[in-house]
Coordinates of C-alpha atoms and ligand atoms in Angstrom, one line a residue:
X1 CA 98.0 107.6 128.6
X2 CA 99.3 110.4 126.6
X3 CA 99.2 109.9 122.9
X4 CA 100.7 111.8 119.9
X5 CA 98.6 111.4 116.9
X6 CA 100.3 112.1 113.6
X7 CA 97.5 112.4 111.0
X8 CA 97.2 115.0 108.2
X9 CA 93.4 114.4 107.5
X10 CA 91.9 117.0 109.9
X11 CA 88.6 115.4 110.2
X12 CA 89.9 112.0 111.1
X13 CA 92.4 113.5 113.4
X14 CA 89.6 115.4 115.3
X15 CA 87.5 112.2 115.4
X16 CA 90.3 110.1 116.8
X17 CA 91.5 112.8 119.3
X18 CA 87.9 113.2 120.6
X19 CA 87.5 109.5 121.1
X20 CA 90.9 109.2 123.0
X21 CA 89.8 112.1 125.2
X22 CA 86.4 110.5 125.9
X23 CA 88.3 107.4 127.1
X24 CA 90.4 109.3 129.5
X25 CA 93.5 109.7 127.5
X26 CA 95.4 112.9 126.5
X27 CA 95.9 113.3 122.8
X28 CA 98.0 115.9 120.9
X29 CA 97.7 116.1 117.1
X30 CA 100.3 117.1 114.5
X31 CA 99.9 116.9 110.9
X32 CA 103.3 115.9 109.5
X33 CA 106.3 113.6 110.3
X34 CA 108.6 116.7 110.6
X35 CA 106.3 118.1 113.5
X36 CA 106.1 114.7 115.0
X37 CA 110.0 114.4 115.2
X38 CA 110.1 117.9 116.8
X39 CA 107.7 117.2 119.6
X40 CA 108.2 113.5 120.4
X41 CA 111.8 113.5 121.4
X42 CA 111.0 115.0 124.9
X43 CA 109.8 111.5 125.7
X44 CA 106.6 112.6 127.3
X45 CA 104.4 110.4 125.1
X46 CA 103.3 106.8 126.0
X47 CA 102.4 106.0 122.4
X48 CA 102.6 107.6 119.0
X49 CA 99.8 106.9 116.5
X50 CA 101.5 107.4 113.2
X51 CA 99.7 107.6 109.8
X52 CA 101.6 106.1 106.9
X53 CA 100.4 108.6 104.2
X54 CA 101.7 112.0 105.3
X55 CA 102.6 115.1 103.3
X56 CA 106.5 115.3 102.9
X57 CA 108.1 112.7 105.1
X58 CA 105.9 109.6 105.2
X59 CA 105.1 107.5 108.3
X60 CA 107.8 104.9 107.5
X61 CA 110.6 107.5 107.2
X62 CA 109.3 109.2 110.3
X63 CA 109.4 105.9 112.3
X64 CA 112.8 105.1 111.1
X65 CA 114.2 108.6 112.1
X66 CA 112.6 108.2 115.6
X67 CA 114.3 104.9 116.1
X68 CA 117.7 106.2 114.6
X69 CA 117.5 109.0 117.1
X70 CA 117.0 106.4 119.8
X71 CA 113.5 107.4 120.6
X72 CA 111.9 104.2 121.8
X73 CA 108.3 105.5 122.4
X74 CA 105.9 102.7 121.2
X75 CA 104.6 103.4 117.7
X76 CA 101.3 102.1 116.3
X77 CA 101.1 102.7 112.5
X78 CA 97.8 103.6 110.8
X79 CA 97.9 101.8 107.5
X80 CA 95.5 101.1 104.6
X81 CA 93.5 97.9 105.1
X82 CA 94.6 96.3 101.8
X83 CA 98.2 97.1 101.8
X84 CA 100.1 94.2 103.4
X85 CA 103.4 95.9 102.1
X86 CA 102.6 98.9 104.2
X87 CA 102.3 96.8 107.3
X88 CA 105.5 95.0 106.7
X89 CA 107.4 98.2 105.9
X90 CA 106.0 99.9 109.0
X91 CA 107.1 97.0 111.3
X92 CA 110.5 96.8 109.6
X93 CA 110.9 100.6 110.2
X94 CA 110.6 100.1 113.9
X95 CA 106.8 100.4 114.6
X96 CA 105.5 98.1 117.3
X97 CA 102.1 97.3 115.8
X98 CA 99.6 98.7 113.2
X99 CA 95.9 99.2 112.9
X100 CA 94.4 99.1 109.4
X101 CA 92.0 102.0 108.4
X102 CA 89.1 102.1 108.8
X103 CA 89.7 100.6 112.4
X104 CA 87.3 99.8 115.2
X105 CA 88.0 102.3 118.0
X106 CA 88.1 99.6 120.6
X107 CA 90.8 97.8 118.8
X108 CA 92.9 100.9 118.5
X109 CA 92.6 101.4 122.2
X110 CA 93.6 97.7 122.9
X111 CA 96.6 98.0 120.7
X112 CA 97.7 101.3 122.4
X113 CA 97.4 99.6 125.9
X114 CA 99.4 96.5 124.5
X115 CA 102.4 98.6 123.2
X116 CA 102.3 101.0 126.0
X117 CA 102.9 98.1 128.4
X118 CA 106.3 97.4 126.7
X119 CA 107.3 101.1 127.5
X120 CA 110.4 102.7 126.2
X121 CA 112.6 99.6 125.9
X122 CA 115.4 100.0 123.2
X123 CA 114.4 97.8 120.3
X124 CA 116.6 98.9 117.4
X125 CA 115.6 97.6 113.9
X126 CA 119.3 97.3 113.2
X127 CA 121.4 95.3 115.7
X128 CA 124.6 97.0 116.7
X129 CA 127.7 95.6 118.6
X130 CA 130.5 98.2 118.3
X131 CA 130.8 99.0 114.5
X132 CA 129.3 95.7 113.5
X133 CA 125.7 96.0 112.3
X134 CA 123.1 93.5 111.3
X135 CA 119.8 94.3 109.7
X136 CA 117.4 91.2 110.1
X137 CA 114.8 92.8 107.7
X138 CA 117.1 93.2 104.7
X139 CA 119.4 90.3 105.9
X140 CA 122.5 92.4 105.5
X141 CA 125.6 92.9 107.8
X142 CA 128.3 95.5 107.9
X143 CA 131.7 95.8 109.7
X144 CA 132.1 99.6 110.0
X145 CA 131.1 100.8 106.5
X146 CA 131.9 97.6 104.7
X147 CA 129.2 95.2 103.9
X148 CA 130.0 91.6 104.9
X149 CA 128.6 88.7 102.8
X150 CA 127.2 85.8 104.9
X151 CA 125.6 82.5 104.2
X152 CA 122.2 82.0 105.7
X153 CA 123.6 79.9 108.6
X154 CA 126.4 82.4 109.3
X155 CA 123.8 85.1 109.4
X156 CA 121.6 83.3 111.8
X157 CA 124.5 82.5 114.0
X158 CA 125.7 86.2 114.0
X159 CA 122.1 87.3 114.8
X160 CA 122.0 85.0 117.7
X161 CA 125.2 86.5 119.1
X162 CA 124.1 90.1 118.4
X163 CA 120.7 89.7 120.1
X164 CA 122.7 88.9 123.3
X165 CA 125.8 91.0 123.3
X166 CA 128.1 90.4 126.2
X167 CA 126.4 87.1 127.2
X168 CA 128.2 83.8 127.2
X169 CA 126.2 81.3 125.0
X170 CA 126.6 77.6 125.1
X171 CA 127.1 75.6 121.9
X172 CA 123.5 74.1 122.6
X173 CA 122.0 77.6 122.8
X174 CA 123.7 78.6 119.6
X175 CA 122.6 75.4 117.9
X176 CA 119.0 76.1 119.0
X177 CA 119.0 79.7 117.7
X178 CA 120.7 79.1 114.4
X179 CA 119.9 75.5 113.5
X180 CA 116.7 74.8 115.4
X181 CA 116.3 72.1 118.1
X182 CA 115.3 69.3 115.9
X183 CA 118.3 69.5 113.9
X184 CA 120.7 66.6 114.2
X185 CA 123.9 68.3 113.6
X186 CA 126.8 67.9 116.2
X187 CA 127.5 70.7 118.4
X188 CA 131.0 71.0 117.1
X189 CA 129.5 72.4 113.9
X190 CA 129.1 75.6 116.1
X191 CA 132.8 75.8 116.4
X192 CA 133.2 75.4 112.6
X193 CA 130.7 78.2 112.0
X194 CA 132.2 80.5 114.6
X195 CA 135.5 80.1 112.8
X196 CA 133.8 81.0 109.4
X197 CA 132.3 84.1 111.1
X198 CA 135.6 85.3 112.7
X199 CA 137.2 85.0 109.2
X200 CA 134.5 87.4 107.8
X201 CA 133.7 89.8 110.6
X202 CA 136.9 89.8 112.7
X203 CA 140.2 88.7 111.2
X204 CA 140.1 91.1 108.1
X205 CA 139.5 94.1 110.4
X206 CA 142.0 93.1 113.1
X207 CA 139.1 92.5 115.7
X208 CA 138.3 89.8 118.2
X209 CA 134.7 90.4 118.8
X210 CA 133.7 86.8 119.1
X211 CA 135.4 85.6 122.2
X212 CA 135.8 82.0 123.4
X213 CA 134.4 81.4 126.8
X214 CA 136.3 78.3 128.4
X215 CA 134.0 75.5 129.4
X216 CA 130.9 77.4 128.1
X217 CA 131.0 78.4 124.5
X218 CA 131.2 81.9 123.0
X219 CA 130.2 85.5 123.4
X220 CA 130.2 88.6 121.3
X221 CA 131.5 91.9 122.6
X222 CA 131.9 95.3 121.0
X223 CA 135.7 95.1 120.4
X224 CA 138.2 93.0 122.2
X225 CA 141.1 94.2 120.0
X226 CA 141.4 97.8 121.1
X227 CA 141.5 99.1 124.6
X228 CA 140.3 102.6 125.6
X229 CA 143.7 104.2 124.9
X230 CA 143.7 102.8 121.4
X231 CA 146.4 100.1 122.2
X232 CA 146.0 96.7 120.9
X233 CA 145.5 94.2 123.5
X234 CA 146.8 90.6 123.5
X235 CA 143.5 88.7 123.5
X236 CA 143.8 85.0 124.6
X237 CA 141.5 83.1 122.4
X238 CA 140.7 79.7 123.8
X239 CA 140.8 77.8 120.5
X240 CA 142.8 80.4 118.6
Ligands
CA301 CA1 97.1 110.6 105.7

């Protein structure tokens, strides 16, 4: 596979690049996040090996910017062995995996193969449906530019919807995702919480993003309130 190695320590970069070449891979090396952003967007890389400690823009910021630019090339972060916080920050910035320095070369190769198998699948760190956004890492949500305060259960329910935009979800599915399958709550609690959510993310903004699907449950869509020409549609909501 073709790898982009982003590493400012020249000696280590040479060593890793040589190892990759010996194992039949193609490795390009750049020494900064800025250079990485400039070359990776052409999408020709199967994996990016991204050091955390870089001059200027660090590895976290580089990864965040890649994902914000909708570049989904798998990223393996190269982190310090002792820094748990680095590994968390890297994964939350959109990295797919990490190896801790100093790493065993065989492990690096195995992790590269594992993330490359996933390919360039969109996997945004912040879930977006229309102008509704939800960040599972910071546990925050926004409608347009306004932050929406949600209870833990409302957040879990909204996350369940936003991970499956456009799909009709049954009350049982929503219960499993937001309450867990060993909970003994009645399925009509879903209706109650959908109502709470609508009051927070839809009604104040004139939206109808959570739609009632008759005989099934609910689904979230980008925006049911406004058609393409900007006219407001009459949206028939099953339970009002
Ligand atoms: Ca470094």
